[in-house]
């Protein structure tokens, strides 16, 4: 049987995190900078390195079985693929932006205007849903300079920090969609044991990323209060310390829970709090 193939971005914003995710899943591979395809040494998988724009269609057509790509590209290409797992990186918004000092106030002000974008399909759907008759100018790059060149009145593009908009004299006007990297597959391979194993590994890595291992010291008399504060933990490990009547509490909690509870833990007598990263969480 041929190995499965997963397509990831060859270079660009999603490349490094995609590679890191697969490596954190215990997959051993190298030479990925110079080749188009590489074989994983310890798992029945090959990795294809492609331009992100090609990934959804390659997966739809079965040239790759799996892919990691931004949701914006999946929606724009209208590829018929399955969403297996949201991956939590490559997060961004797709927004309509207008010149900072322009008169645009409400969506209807876009009627009769021109918007430059590299995402005409997503934009057209949004304009149609809002009954707007706006001219779409499809361009492949440097969308953000088109209003200054009087090629359009507004733009529709990816925004992350907003810095690019600001430095081009633009401001966000309408939020159209949010996006993040997604693990996709072609149809009909859900039951494949290799796919199931890979999804399980990815999920354990994702859970670990939001989980912390916390150790704290507390006097025995305060222990019940501390345990009551630790959310969702069935049985933290309690270890006696050399100093009489003191114990160390070891537990695993989400980073968010930790920040929510830290002050209460200190008020309840927790001392010497140490927080450590977790590598995998198997459920
Ligand atoms: O070569 P290839 O075709 O594979 O890559 P690419 O150049 O088309 O894409 P790349 O690597 O730039 O982005 C890959 C994916 O990352 C995108 O499809 C999105 O899903 C995701 N992503 C997340 C982003 C951003 N954040 C992002 N900020 N993609 C692009 N940007 C650009 C944006 O277009 C704008 O020019 O960054 C600029 C805005 O950033 P801020 O922070 O100034 O707002
Ligand atoms: Zn691209």
PDB file of C-alpha atoms and ligand atoms in Angstrom:
ATOM      1  CA  UNK A   1       0.000   0.000   0.000  1.00  0.00           C
ATOM      2  CA  UNK A   2       1.255   3.501  -0.845  1.00  0.00           C
ATOM      3  CA  UNK A   3       1.962   5.905   1.968  1.00  0.00           C
ATOM      4  CA  UNK A   4      -0.545   8.669   2.581  1.00  0.00           C
ATOM      5  CA  UNK A   5       0.525  12.170   1.527  1.00  0.00           C
ATOM      6  CA  UNK A   6       0.019  15.385   3.460  1.00  0.00           C
ATOM      7  CA  UNK A   7       0.459  18.753   1.712  1.00  0.00           C
ATOM      8  CA  UNK A   8       1.823  21.703   3.679  1.00  0.00           C
ATOM      9  CA  UNK A   9       3.016  25.161   2.662  1.00  0.00           C
ATOM     10  CA  UNK A  10       6.564  25.138   1.222  1.00  0.00           C
ATOM     11  CA  UNK A  11       7.493  28.573   2.513  1.00  0.00           C
ATOM     12  CA  UNK A  12       5.557  31.418   4.066  1.00  0.00           C
ATOM     13  CA  UNK A  13       3.561  32.115   7.186  1.00  0.00           C
ATOM     14  CA  UNK A  14       2.211  28.599   7.757  1.00  0.00           C
ATOM     15  CA  UNK A  15       5.315  26.595   6.859  1.00  0.00           C
ATOM     16  CA  UNK A  16       7.202  26.695  10.131  1.00  0.00           C
ATOM     17  CA  UNK A  17       4.206  25.990  12.381  1.00  0.00           C
ATOM     18  CA  UNK A  18       3.015  23.160  10.138  1.00  0.00           C
ATOM     19  CA  UNK A  19       6.464  21.542  10.234  1.00  0.00           C
ATOM     20  CA  UNK A  20       6.679  22.065  14.007  1.00  0.00           C
ATOM     21  CA  UNK A  21       3.243  20.527  14.565  1.00  0.00           C
ATOM     22  CA  UNK A  22       4.174  17.389  12.606  1.00  0.00           C
ATOM     23  CA  UNK A  23       7.509  17.137  14.437  1.00  0.00           C
ATOM     24  CA  UNK A  24       5.752  17.535  17.798  1.00  0.00           C
ATOM     25  CA  UNK A  25       3.595  14.580  16.726  1.00  0.00           C
ATOM     26  CA  UNK A  26       6.796  12.534  16.760  1.00  0.00           C
ATOM     27  CA  UNK A  27       7.237  12.408  12.981  1.00  0.00           C
ATOM     28  CA  UNK A  28      10.884  12.303  11.887  1.00  0.00           C
ATOM     29  CA  UNK A  29      11.716  13.930   8.557  1.00  0.00           C
ATOM     30  CA  UNK A  30      14.354  16.170   7.069  1.00  0.00           C
ATOM     31  CA  UNK A  31      15.448  17.968   3.903  1.00  0.00           C
ATOM     32  CA  UNK A  32      12.186  19.809   3.786  1.00  0.00           C
ATOM     33  CA  UNK A  33      13.753  23.121   2.730  1.00  0.00           C
ATOM     34  CA  UNK A  34      15.166  21.796  -0.511  1.00  0.00           C
ATOM     35  CA  UNK A  35      12.699  19.181  -1.705  1.00  0.00           C
ATOM     36  CA  UNK A  36       9.138  19.061  -2.933  1.00  0.00           C
ATOM     37  CA  UNK A  37       8.428  15.785  -1.177  1.00  0.00           C
ATOM     38  CA  UNK A  38       9.942  14.037   1.805  1.00  0.00           C
ATOM     39  CA  UNK A  39       9.279  10.686   3.435  1.00  0.00           C
ATOM     40  CA  UNK A  40       8.648  10.414   7.163  1.00  0.00           C
ATOM     41  CA  UNK A  41      11.074   7.859   8.574  1.00  0.00           C
ATOM     42  CA  UNK A  42       8.921   6.513  11.417  1.00  0.00           C
ATOM     43  CA  UNK A  43       5.314   6.889  10.186  1.00  0.00           C
ATOM     44  CA  UNK A  44       3.656   5.822   6.898  1.00  0.00           C
ATOM     45  CA  UNK A  45       3.365   9.345   5.508  1.00  0.00           C
ATOM     46  CA  UNK A  46       4.928  11.524   2.843  1.00  0.00           C
ATOM     47  CA  UNK A  47       4.995  15.304   3.050  1.00  0.00           C
ATOM     48  CA  UNK A  48       4.432  17.441  -0.053  1.00  0.00           C
ATOM     49  CA  UNK A  49       5.608  21.063   0.048  1.00  0.00           C
ATOM     50  CA  UNK A  50       3.379  23.294  -2.077  1.00  0.00           C
ATOM     51  CA  UNK A  51       2.197  26.873  -2.526  1.00  0.00           C
ATOM     52  CA  UNK A  52      -0.709  27.348  -0.152  1.00  0.00           C
ATOM     53  CA  UNK A  53      -3.064  28.331  -3.008  1.00  0.00           C
ATOM     54  CA  UNK A  54      -2.713  24.846  -4.554  1.00  0.00           C
ATOM     55  CA  UNK A  55      -3.293  22.803  -1.392  1.00  0.00           C
ATOM     56  CA  UNK A  56      -7.136  22.643  -1.253  1.00  0.00           C
ATOM     57  CA  UNK A  57      -7.448  21.526  -4.876  1.00  0.00           C
ATOM     58  CA  UNK A  58      -4.623  19.001  -4.593  1.00  0.00           C
ATOM     59  CA  UNK A  59      -6.452  17.476  -1.622  1.00  0.00           C
ATOM     60  CA  UNK A  60      -9.839  17.612  -3.338  1.00  0.00           C
ATOM     61  CA  UNK A  61      -8.374  15.817  -6.365  1.00  0.00           C
ATOM     62  CA  UNK A  62      -6.596  13.216  -4.218  1.00  0.00           C
ATOM     63  CA  UNK A  63      -3.051  14.169  -5.288  1.00  0.00           C
ATOM     64  CA  UNK A  64      -2.563  14.640  -1.535  1.00  0.00           C
ATOM     65  CA  UNK A  65      -4.746  12.833   1.004  1.00  0.00           C
ATOM     66  CA  UNK A  66      -4.395  15.476   3.702  1.00  0.00           C
ATOM     67  CA  UNK A  67      -3.408  19.136   3.860  1.00  0.00           C
ATOM     68  CA  UNK A  68      -2.704  21.994   6.233  1.00  0.00           C
ATOM     69  CA  UNK A  69      -3.876  25.341   4.871  1.00  0.00           C
ATOM     70  CA  UNK A  70      -5.592  28.590   5.848  1.00  0.00           C
ATOM     71  CA  UNK A  71      -9.391  28.460   5.881  1.00  0.00           C
ATOM     72  CA  UNK A  72      -9.392  31.588   3.681  1.00  0.00           C
ATOM     73  CA  UNK A  73      -7.816  29.580   0.852  1.00  0.00           C
ATOM     74  CA  UNK A  74     -10.219  26.662   1.293  1.00  0.00           C
ATOM     75  CA  UNK A  75     -13.237  28.964   1.114  1.00  0.00           C
ATOM     76  CA  UNK A  76     -11.830  31.025  -1.750  1.00  0.00           C
ATOM     77  CA  UNK A  77     -11.049  27.978  -3.907  1.00  0.00           C
ATOM     78  CA  UNK A  78     -14.417  26.361  -3.014  1.00  0.00           C
ATOM     79  CA  UNK A  79     -12.609  23.026  -2.853  1.00  0.00           C
ATOM     80  CA  UNK A  80     -14.676  20.015  -1.839  1.00  0.00           C
ATOM     81  CA  UNK A  81     -12.636  18.784   1.159  1.00  0.00           C
ATOM     82  CA  UNK A  82     -13.322  17.645   4.726  1.00  0.00           C
ATOM     83  CA  UNK A  83     -12.364  19.759   7.748  1.00  0.00           C
ATOM     84  CA  UNK A  84     -10.671  17.391  10.209  1.00  0.00           C
ATOM     85  CA  UNK A  85      -9.204  19.736  12.815  1.00  0.00           C
ATOM     86  CA  UNK A  86      -8.786  23.461  13.485  1.00  0.00           C
ATOM     87  CA  UNK A  87      -5.122  23.987  14.349  1.00  0.00           C
ATOM     88  CA  UNK A  88      -5.083  27.307  16.231  1.00  0.00           C
ATOM     89  CA  UNK A  89      -2.281  29.008  14.269  1.00  0.00           C
ATOM     90  CA  UNK A  90      -2.255  31.328  11.243  1.00  0.00           C
ATOM     91  CA  UNK A  91      -5.141  33.221  12.777  1.00  0.00           C
ATOM     92  CA  UNK A  92      -6.253  36.307  10.873  1.00  0.00           C
ATOM     93  CA  UNK A  93      -9.303  38.247   9.765  1.00  0.00           C
ATOM     94  CA  UNK A  94     -10.483  39.080   6.253  1.00  0.00           C
ATOM     95  CA  UNK A  95     -11.742  42.638   6.221  1.00  0.00           C
ATOM     96  CA  UNK A  96     -12.874  45.374   3.944  1.00  0.00           C
ATOM     97  CA  UNK A  97     -10.718  48.432   4.638  1.00  0.00           C
ATOM     98  CA  UNK A  98     -11.146  52.014   3.472  1.00  0.00           C
ATOM     99  CA  UNK A  99      -8.906  55.119   3.441  1.00  0.00           C
ATOM    100  CA  UNK A 100      -8.616  56.526   6.969  1.00  0.00           C
ATOM    101  CA  UNK A 101     -10.137  59.901   6.100  1.00  0.00           C
ATOM    102  CA  UNK A 102     -12.858  58.636   3.754  1.00  0.00           C
ATOM    103  CA  UNK A 103     -16.593  59.226   4.121  1.00  0.00           C
ATOM    104  CA  UNK A 104     -17.597  55.539   4.342  1.00  0.00           C
ATOM    105  CA  UNK A 105     -20.045  55.111   7.258  1.00  0.00           C
ATOM    106  CA  UNK A 106     -22.260  52.123   6.531  1.00  0.00           C
ATOM    107  CA  UNK A 107     -22.116  49.107   4.235  1.00  0.00           C
ATOM    108  CA  UNK A 108     -24.480  50.725   1.729  1.00  0.00           C
ATOM    109  CA  UNK A 109     -21.811  53.348   1.094  1.00  0.00           C
ATOM    110  CA  UNK A 110     -19.944  50.633  -0.827  1.00  0.00           C
ATOM    111  CA  UNK A 111     -22.608  50.671  -3.564  1.00  0.00           C
ATOM    112  CA  UNK A 112     -21.148  51.817  -6.865  1.00  0.00           C
ATOM    113  CA  UNK A 113     -17.604  51.745  -5.498  1.00  0.00           C
ATOM    114  CA  UNK A 114     -14.655  49.494  -6.421  1.00  0.00           C
ATOM    115  CA  UNK A 115     -12.877  47.080  -4.039  1.00  0.00           C
ATOM    116  CA  UNK A 116      -9.486  45.551  -4.856  1.00  0.00           C
ATOM    117  CA  UNK A 117      -8.809  42.035  -3.559  1.00  0.00           C
ATOM    118  CA  UNK A 118      -7.083  38.697  -4.060  1.00  0.00           C
ATOM    119  CA  UNK A 119     -10.173  36.981  -2.614  1.00  0.00           C
ATOM    120  CA  UNK A 120     -12.933  37.729  -5.141  1.00  0.00           C
ATOM    121  CA  UNK A 121     -15.062  34.660  -4.336  1.00  0.00           C
ATOM    122  CA  UNK A 122     -15.316  35.373  -0.601  1.00  0.00           C
ATOM    123  CA  UNK A 123     -15.902  39.061  -1.271  1.00  0.00           C
ATOM    124  CA  UNK A 124     -18.603  38.440  -3.884  1.00  0.00           C
ATOM    125  CA  UNK A 125     -20.512  36.184  -1.492  1.00  0.00           C
ATOM    126  CA  UNK A 126     -20.387  38.857   1.219  1.00  0.00           C
ATOM    127  CA  UNK A 127     -21.491  41.631  -1.174  1.00  0.00           C
ATOM    128  CA  UNK A 128     -24.347  39.483  -2.532  1.00  0.00           C
ATOM    129  CA  UNK A 129     -25.523  38.571   0.976  1.00  0.00           C
ATOM    130  CA  UNK A 130     -25.681  42.271   1.803  1.00  0.00           C
ATOM    131  CA  UNK A 131     -27.332  43.233  -1.508  1.00  0.00           C
ATOM    132  CA  UNK A 132     -24.454  45.509  -2.441  1.00  0.00           C
ATOM    133  CA  UNK A 133     -23.580  46.266  -6.014  1.00  0.00           C
ATOM    134  CA  UNK A 134     -19.887  46.918  -5.816  1.00  0.00           C
ATOM    135  CA  UNK A 135     -17.217  46.446  -8.450  1.00  0.00           C
ATOM    136  CA  UNK A 136     -14.634  43.759  -7.553  1.00  0.00           C
ATOM    137  CA  UNK A 137     -11.125  44.336  -8.928  1.00  0.00           C
ATOM    138  CA  UNK A 138      -9.123  41.125  -8.610  1.00  0.00           C
ATOM    139  CA  UNK A 139      -5.387  41.664  -8.211  1.00  0.00           C
ATOM    140  CA  UNK A 140      -2.815  39.165  -7.024  1.00  0.00           C
ATOM    141  CA  UNK A 141      -0.579  41.191  -4.730  1.00  0.00           C
ATOM    142  CA  UNK A 142       0.013  44.529  -2.961  1.00  0.00           C
ATOM    143  CA  UNK A 143      -3.724  45.036  -2.645  1.00  0.00           C
ATOM    144  CA  UNK A 144      -3.202  47.623   0.080  1.00  0.00           C
ATOM    145  CA  UNK A 145      -1.657  50.241  -2.209  1.00  0.00           C
ATOM    146  CA  UNK A 146      -4.505  50.271  -4.739  1.00  0.00           C
ATOM    147  CA  UNK A 147      -6.613  53.062  -3.111  1.00  0.00           C
ATOM    148  CA  UNK A 148      -3.575  55.365  -3.041  1.00  0.00           C
ATOM    149  CA  UNK A 149      -3.041  54.644  -6.754  1.00  0.00           C
ATOM    150  CA  UNK A 150      -6.757  55.358  -7.336  1.00  0.00           C
ATOM    151  CA  UNK A 151      -7.237  51.835  -8.658  1.00  0.00           C
ATOM    152  CA  UNK A 152     -10.009  51.232  -6.112  1.00  0.00           C
ATOM    153  CA  UNK A 153     -11.988  52.962  -3.353  1.00  0.00           C
ATOM    154  CA  UNK A 154     -11.466  50.214  -0.802  1.00  0.00           C
ATOM    155  CA  UNK A 155      -9.681  46.898  -0.366  1.00  0.00           C
ATOM    156  CA  UNK A 156     -10.610  43.459   0.913  1.00  0.00           C
ATOM    157  CA  UNK A 157      -7.620  41.622   2.403  1.00  0.00           C
ATOM    158  CA  UNK A 158      -6.167  39.656   5.268  1.00  0.00           C
ATOM    159  CA  UNK A 159      -5.567  41.697   8.410  1.00  0.00           C
ATOM    160  CA  UNK A 160      -3.686  40.452  11.416  1.00  0.00           C
ATOM    161  CA  UNK A 161      -2.190  43.237  13.557  1.00  0.00           C
ATOM    162  CA  UNK A 162      -3.572  46.030  11.358  1.00  0.00           C
ATOM    163  CA  UNK A 163      -0.081  47.506  10.912  1.00  0.00           C
ATOM    164  CA  UNK A 164      -0.122  47.121   7.128  1.00  0.00           C
ATOM    165  CA  UNK A 165      -3.461  48.939   6.898  1.00  0.00           C
ATOM    166  CA  UNK A 166      -2.230  51.805   9.080  1.00  0.00           C
ATOM    167  CA  UNK A 167       1.008  52.269   7.198  1.00  0.00           C
ATOM    168  CA  UNK A 168      -1.000  52.518   3.954  1.00  0.00           C
ATOM    169  CA  UNK A 169      -3.452  55.080   5.318  1.00  0.00           C
ATOM    170  CA  UNK A 170      -6.309  52.571   5.593  1.00  0.00           C
ATOM    171  CA  UNK A 171      -8.652  51.508   8.411  1.00  0.00           C
ATOM    172  CA  UNK A 172     -10.849  48.419   8.909  1.00  0.00           C
ATOM    173  CA  UNK A 173     -14.429  48.987   7.755  1.00  0.00           C
ATOM    174  CA  UNK A 174     -16.199  45.585   7.725  1.00  0.00           C
ATOM    175  CA  UNK A 175     -15.254  42.157   9.150  1.00  0.00           C
ATOM    176  CA  UNK A 176     -16.080  39.463   6.618  1.00  0.00           C
ATOM    177  CA  UNK A 177     -14.530  36.265   7.993  1.00  0.00           C
ATOM    178  CA  UNK A 178     -11.910  34.937  10.377  1.00  0.00           C
ATOM    179  CA  UNK A 179      -9.446  32.244   9.438  1.00  0.00           C
ATOM    180  CA  UNK A 180      -6.914  29.868  10.933  1.00  0.00           C
ATOM    181  CA  UNK A 181      -4.921  26.889   9.689  1.00  0.00           C
ATOM    182  CA  UNK A 182      -7.052  23.762   9.226  1.00  0.00           C
ATOM    183  CA  UNK A 183      -6.167  20.098   8.748  1.00  0.00           C
ATOM    184  CA  UNK A 184      -8.202  18.943   5.752  1.00  0.00           C
ATOM    185  CA  UNK A 185      -8.604  15.632   3.951  1.00  0.00           C
ATOM    186  CA  UNK A 186     -10.046  14.370   0.715  1.00  0.00           C
ATOM    187  CA  UNK A 187     -13.439  12.731   1.057  1.00  0.00           C
ATOM    188  CA  UNK A 188     -13.721   9.122   2.109  1.00  0.00           C
ATOM    189  CA  UNK A 189     -10.570   8.521   4.132  1.00  0.00           C
ATOM    190  CA  UNK A 190     -11.924   9.180   7.639  1.00  0.00           C
ATOM    191  CA  UNK A 191     -11.788   5.503   8.555  1.00  0.00           C
ATOM    192  CA  UNK A 192      -8.160   5.117   7.486  1.00  0.00           C
ATOM    193  CA  UNK A 193      -6.193   4.003  10.568  1.00  0.00           C
ATOM    194  CA  UNK A 194      -3.169   6.145   9.660  1.00  0.00           C
ATOM    195  CA  UNK A 195      -5.381   9.245   9.389  1.00  0.00           C
ATOM    196  CA  UNK A 196      -7.036   8.436  12.723  1.00  0.00           C
ATOM    197  CA  UNK A 197      -3.654   7.951  14.390  1.00  0.00           C
ATOM    198  CA  UNK A 198      -2.359  11.258  13.006  1.00  0.00           C
ATOM    199  CA  UNK A 199      -5.480  13.157  14.162  1.00  0.00           C
ATOM    200  CA  UNK A 200      -5.102  11.650  17.640  1.00  0.00           C
ATOM    201  CA  UNK A 201      -1.474  12.736  17.818  1.00  0.00           C
ATOM    202  CA  UNK A 202      -2.302  16.241  16.598  1.00  0.00           C
ATOM    203  CA  UNK A 203      -5.086  16.598  19.164  1.00  0.00           C
ATOM    204  CA  UNK A 204      -2.791  15.537  22.003  1.00  0.00           C
ATOM    205  CA  UNK A 205      -0.225  18.146  20.921  1.00  0.00           C
ATOM    206  CA  UNK A 206      -2.908  20.868  20.660  1.00  0.00           C
ATOM    207  CA  UNK A 207      -4.301  20.034  24.103  1.00  0.00           C
ATOM    208  CA  UNK A 208      -0.795  20.139  25.567  1.00  0.00           C
ATOM    209  CA  UNK A 209      -0.213  23.606  24.112  1.00  0.00           C
ATOM    210  CA  UNK A 210      -2.958  25.023  26.306  1.00  0.00           C
ATOM    211  CA  UNK A 211      -2.116  22.941  29.366  1.00  0.00           C
ATOM    212  CA  UNK A 212       0.367  23.673  32.160  1.00  0.00           C
ATOM    213  CA  UNK A 213       1.892  21.468  34.818  1.00  0.00           C
ATOM    214  CA  UNK A 214       1.732  23.392  38.100  1.00  0.00           C
ATOM    215  CA  UNK A 215       3.564  22.590  41.327  1.00  0.00           C
ATOM    216  CA  UNK A 216       2.964  24.620  44.481  1.00  0.00           C
ATOM    217  CA  UNK A 217       3.750  24.303  48.171  1.00  0.00           C
ATOM    218  CA  UNK A 218       1.169  24.766  50.906  1.00  0.00           C
ATOM    219  CA  UNK A 219       0.658  24.078  54.593  1.00  0.00           C
ATOM    220  CA  UNK A 220      -1.553  21.068  55.212  1.00  0.00           C
ATOM    221  CA  UNK A 221      -4.131  23.219  57.011  1.00  0.00           C
ATOM    222  CA  UNK A 222      -4.722  25.173  53.757  1.00  0.00           C
ATOM    223  CA  UNK A 223      -4.761  22.140  51.476  1.00  0.00           C
ATOM    224  CA  UNK A 224      -8.545  21.729  51.167  1.00  0.00           C
ATOM    225  CA  UNK A 225      -8.957  25.345  50.106  1.00  0.00           C
ATOM    226  CA  UNK A 226      -6.228  24.978  47.454  1.00  0.00           C
ATOM    227  CA  UNK A 227      -7.728  21.749  46.079  1.00  0.00           C
ATOM    228  CA  UNK A 228     -11.157  23.409  45.863  1.00  0.00           C
ATOM    229  CA  UNK A 229      -9.623  26.176  43.729  1.00  0.00           C
ATOM    230  CA  UNK A 230      -8.080  23.819  41.199  1.00  0.00           C
ATOM    231  CA  UNK A 231     -10.705  23.354  38.507  1.00  0.00           C
ATOM    232  CA  UNK A 232     -11.534  20.079  36.864  1.00  0.00           C
ATOM    233  CA  UNK A 233      -8.791  18.120  38.553  1.00  0.00           C
ATOM    234  CA  UNK A 234      -9.907  14.718  39.807  1.00  0.00           C
ATOM    235  CA  UNK A 235      -6.992  14.077  42.102  1.00  0.00           C
ATOM    236  CA  UNK A 236      -3.970  16.321  42.275  1.00  0.00           C
ATOM    237  CA  UNK A 237      -0.851  14.554  43.494  1.00  0.00           C
ATOM    238  CA  UNK A 238       0.032  15.552  47.060  1.00  0.00           C
ATOM    239  CA  UNK A 239       3.646  14.991  48.130  1.00  0.00           C
ATOM    240  CA  UNK A 240       4.859  15.561  51.724  1.00  0.00           C
ATOM    241  CA  UNK A 241       7.738  18.021  52.050  1.00  0.00           C
ATOM    242  CA  UNK A 242      10.736  17.761  54.378  1.00  0.00           C
ATOM    243  CA  UNK A 243       9.305  20.583  56.437  1.00  0.00           C
ATOM    244  CA  UNK A 244       6.632  19.210  58.737  1.00  0.00           C
ATOM    245  CA  UNK A 245       2.991  19.966  57.869  1.00  0.00           C
ATOM    246  CA  UNK A 246       3.918  21.214  54.385  1.00  0.00           C
ATOM    247  CA  UNK A 247       3.022  19.479  51.120  1.00  0.00           C
ATOM    248  CA  UNK A 248       3.642  20.003  47.406  1.00  0.00           C
ATOM    249  CA  UNK A 249       0.594  19.900  45.145  1.00  0.00           C
ATOM    250  CA  UNK A 250       1.186  18.752  41.542  1.00  0.00           C
ATOM    251  CA  UNK A 251      -1.582  19.336  39.048  1.00  0.00           C
ATOM    252  CA  UNK A 252      -2.352  19.881  35.361  1.00  0.00           C
ATOM    253  CA  UNK A 253      -4.614  22.797  34.402  1.00  0.00           C
ATOM    254  CA  UNK A 254      -5.257  25.002  31.411  1.00  0.00           C
ATOM    255  CA  UNK A 255      -3.142  28.127  31.180  1.00  0.00           C
ATOM    256  CA  UNK A 256      -6.298  30.266  31.218  1.00  0.00           C
ATOM    257  CA  UNK A 257      -7.500  28.606  34.452  1.00  0.00           C
ATOM    258  CA  UNK A 258      -4.085  29.170  35.944  1.00  0.00           C
ATOM    259  CA  UNK A 259      -4.149  32.930  35.284  1.00  0.00           C
ATOM    260  CA  UNK A 260      -7.752  33.117  36.501  1.00  0.00           C
ATOM    261  CA  UNK A 261      -6.838  31.404  39.780  1.00  0.00           C
ATOM    262  CA  UNK A 262      -3.289  32.549  40.545  1.00  0.00           C
ATOM    263  CA  UNK A 263      -4.201  35.353  42.946  1.00  0.00           C
ATOM    264  CA  UNK A 264      -6.711  33.185  44.807  1.00  0.00           C
ATOM    265  CA  UNK A 265      -4.142  30.388  45.120  1.00  0.00           C
ATOM    266  CA  UNK A 266      -1.649  32.839  46.624  1.00  0.00           C
ATOM    267  CA  UNK A 267      -4.287  34.250  48.981  1.00  0.00           C
ATOM    268  CA  UNK A 268      -5.063  30.686  50.092  1.00  0.00           C
ATOM    269  CA  UNK A 269      -1.420  30.215  51.110  1.00  0.00           C
ATOM    270  CA  UNK A 270       0.206  28.716  48.002  1.00  0.00           C
ATOM    271  CA  UNK A 271       3.942  29.371  47.841  1.00  0.00           C
ATOM    272  CA  UNK A 272       6.820  28.591  45.474  1.00  0.00           C
ATOM    273  CA  UNK A 273       4.483  28.198  42.508  1.00  0.00           C
ATOM    274  CA  UNK A 274       6.237  26.664  39.494  1.00  0.00           C
ATOM    275  CA  UNK A 275       4.572  26.378  36.075  1.00  0.00           C
ATOM    276  CA  UNK A 276       5.946  24.020  33.436  1.00  0.00           C
ATOM    277  CA  UNK A 277       5.072  23.282  29.799  1.00  0.00           C
ATOM    278  CA  UNK A 278       3.343  19.994  28.958  1.00  0.00           C
ATOM    279  CA  UNK A 279       4.373  18.076  25.860  1.00  0.00           C
ATOM    280  CA  UNK A 280       1.413  15.756  25.193  1.00  0.00           C
ATOM    281  CA  UNK A 281      -2.017  15.185  26.740  1.00  0.00           C
ATOM    282  CA  UNK A 282      -3.494  11.784  25.877  1.00  0.00           C
ATOM    283  CA  UNK A 283      -7.200  11.400  26.678  1.00  0.00           C
TER     284      UNK A 283
HETATM  285  O1  LIG B   1       3.918  31.320  -1.387  1.00  0.00           O
HETATM  286  P1  LIG B   1       2.541  30.992  -0.953  1.00  0.00           P
HETATM  287  O2  LIG B   1       1.503  31.225  -2.020  1.00  0.00           O
HETATM  288  O3  LIG B   1       2.474  29.608  -0.358  1.00  0.00           O
HETATM  289  O4  LIG B   1       2.214  31.964   0.297  1.00  0.00           O
HETATM  290  P2  LIG B   1       1.419  33.334   0.351  1.00  0.00           P
HETATM  291  O5  LIG B   1       2.387  34.447   0.192  1.00  0.00           O
HETATM  292  O6  LIG B   1       0.205  33.306  -0.538  1.00  0.00           O
HETATM  293  O7  LIG B   1       0.804  33.286   1.826  1.00  0.00           O
HETATM  294  P3  LIG B   1       1.446  33.717   3.221  1.00  0.00           P
HETATM  295  O8  LIG B   1       2.575  32.824   3.572  1.00  0.00           O
HETATM  296  O9  LIG B   1       1.653  35.191   3.279  1.00  0.00           O
HETATM  297  O10 LIG B   1       0.181  33.397   4.161  1.00  0.00           O
HETATM  298  C1  LIG B   1      -0.277  32.086   4.318  1.00  0.00           C
HETATM  299  C2  LIG B   1      -1.547  32.102   5.152  1.00  0.00           C
HETATM  300  O11 LIG B   1      -1.266  32.670   6.440  1.00  0.00           O
HETATM  301  C3  LIG B   1      -2.676  32.959   4.650  1.00  0.00           C
HETATM  302  O12 LIG B   1      -3.418  32.334   3.620  1.00  0.00           O
HETATM  303  C4  LIG B   1      -3.522  33.143   5.894  1.00  0.00           C
HETATM  304  O13 LIG B   1      -4.334  32.010   6.114  1.00  0.00           O
HETATM  305  C5  LIG B   1      -2.473  33.176   7.013  1.00  0.00           C
HETATM  306  N1  LIG B   1      -2.180  34.529   7.556  1.00  0.00           N
HETATM  307  C6  LIG B   1      -2.226  34.858   8.875  1.00  0.00           C
HETATM  308  C7  LIG B   1      -1.811  35.624   6.876  1.00  0.00           C
HETATM  309  C8  LIG B   1      -1.628  36.658   7.817  1.00  0.00           C
HETATM  310  N2  LIG B   1      -1.899  36.157   9.056  1.00  0.00           N
HETATM  311  C9  LIG B   1      -1.212  37.962   7.368  1.00  0.00           C
HETATM  312  N3  LIG B   1      -1.064  38.871   8.191  1.00  0.00           N
HETATM  313  N4  LIG B   1      -1.599  35.853   5.558  1.00  0.00           N
HETATM  314  C10 LIG B   1      -1.201  37.069   5.142  1.00  0.00           C
HETATM  315  N5  LIG B   1      -1.009  38.138   5.978  1.00  0.00           N
HETATM  316  C11 LIG B   1      -0.572  39.419   5.321  1.00  0.00           C
HETATM  317  C12 LIG B   1      -1.740  40.253   4.801  1.00  0.00           C
HETATM  318  O14 LIG B   1      -2.052  39.867   3.498  1.00  0.00           O
HETATM  319  C13 LIG B   1      -1.208  41.672   4.836  1.00  0.00           C
HETATM  320  O15 LIG B   1      -0.421  41.956   3.708  1.00  0.00           O
HETATM  321  O16 LIG B   1       0.087  40.264   6.222  1.00  0.00           O
HETATM  322  C14 LIG B   1      -0.309  41.624   6.012  1.00  0.00           C
HETATM  323  C15 LIG B   1      -1.139  42.118   7.162  1.00  0.00           C
HETATM  324  O17 LIG B   1      -0.570  41.878   8.351  1.00  0.00           O
HETATM  325  P4  LIG B   1      -0.749  42.928   9.520  1.00  0.00           P
HETATM  326  O18 LIG B   1      -0.214  42.231  10.714  1.00  0.00           O
HETATM  327  O19 LIG B   1       0.044  44.145   9.140  1.00  0.00           O
HETATM  328  O20 LIG B   1      -2.235  43.249   9.650  1.00  0.00           O
HETATM  329 ZN1  LIG B   2      -0.384  31.894  -1.719  1.00  0.00          ZN
END
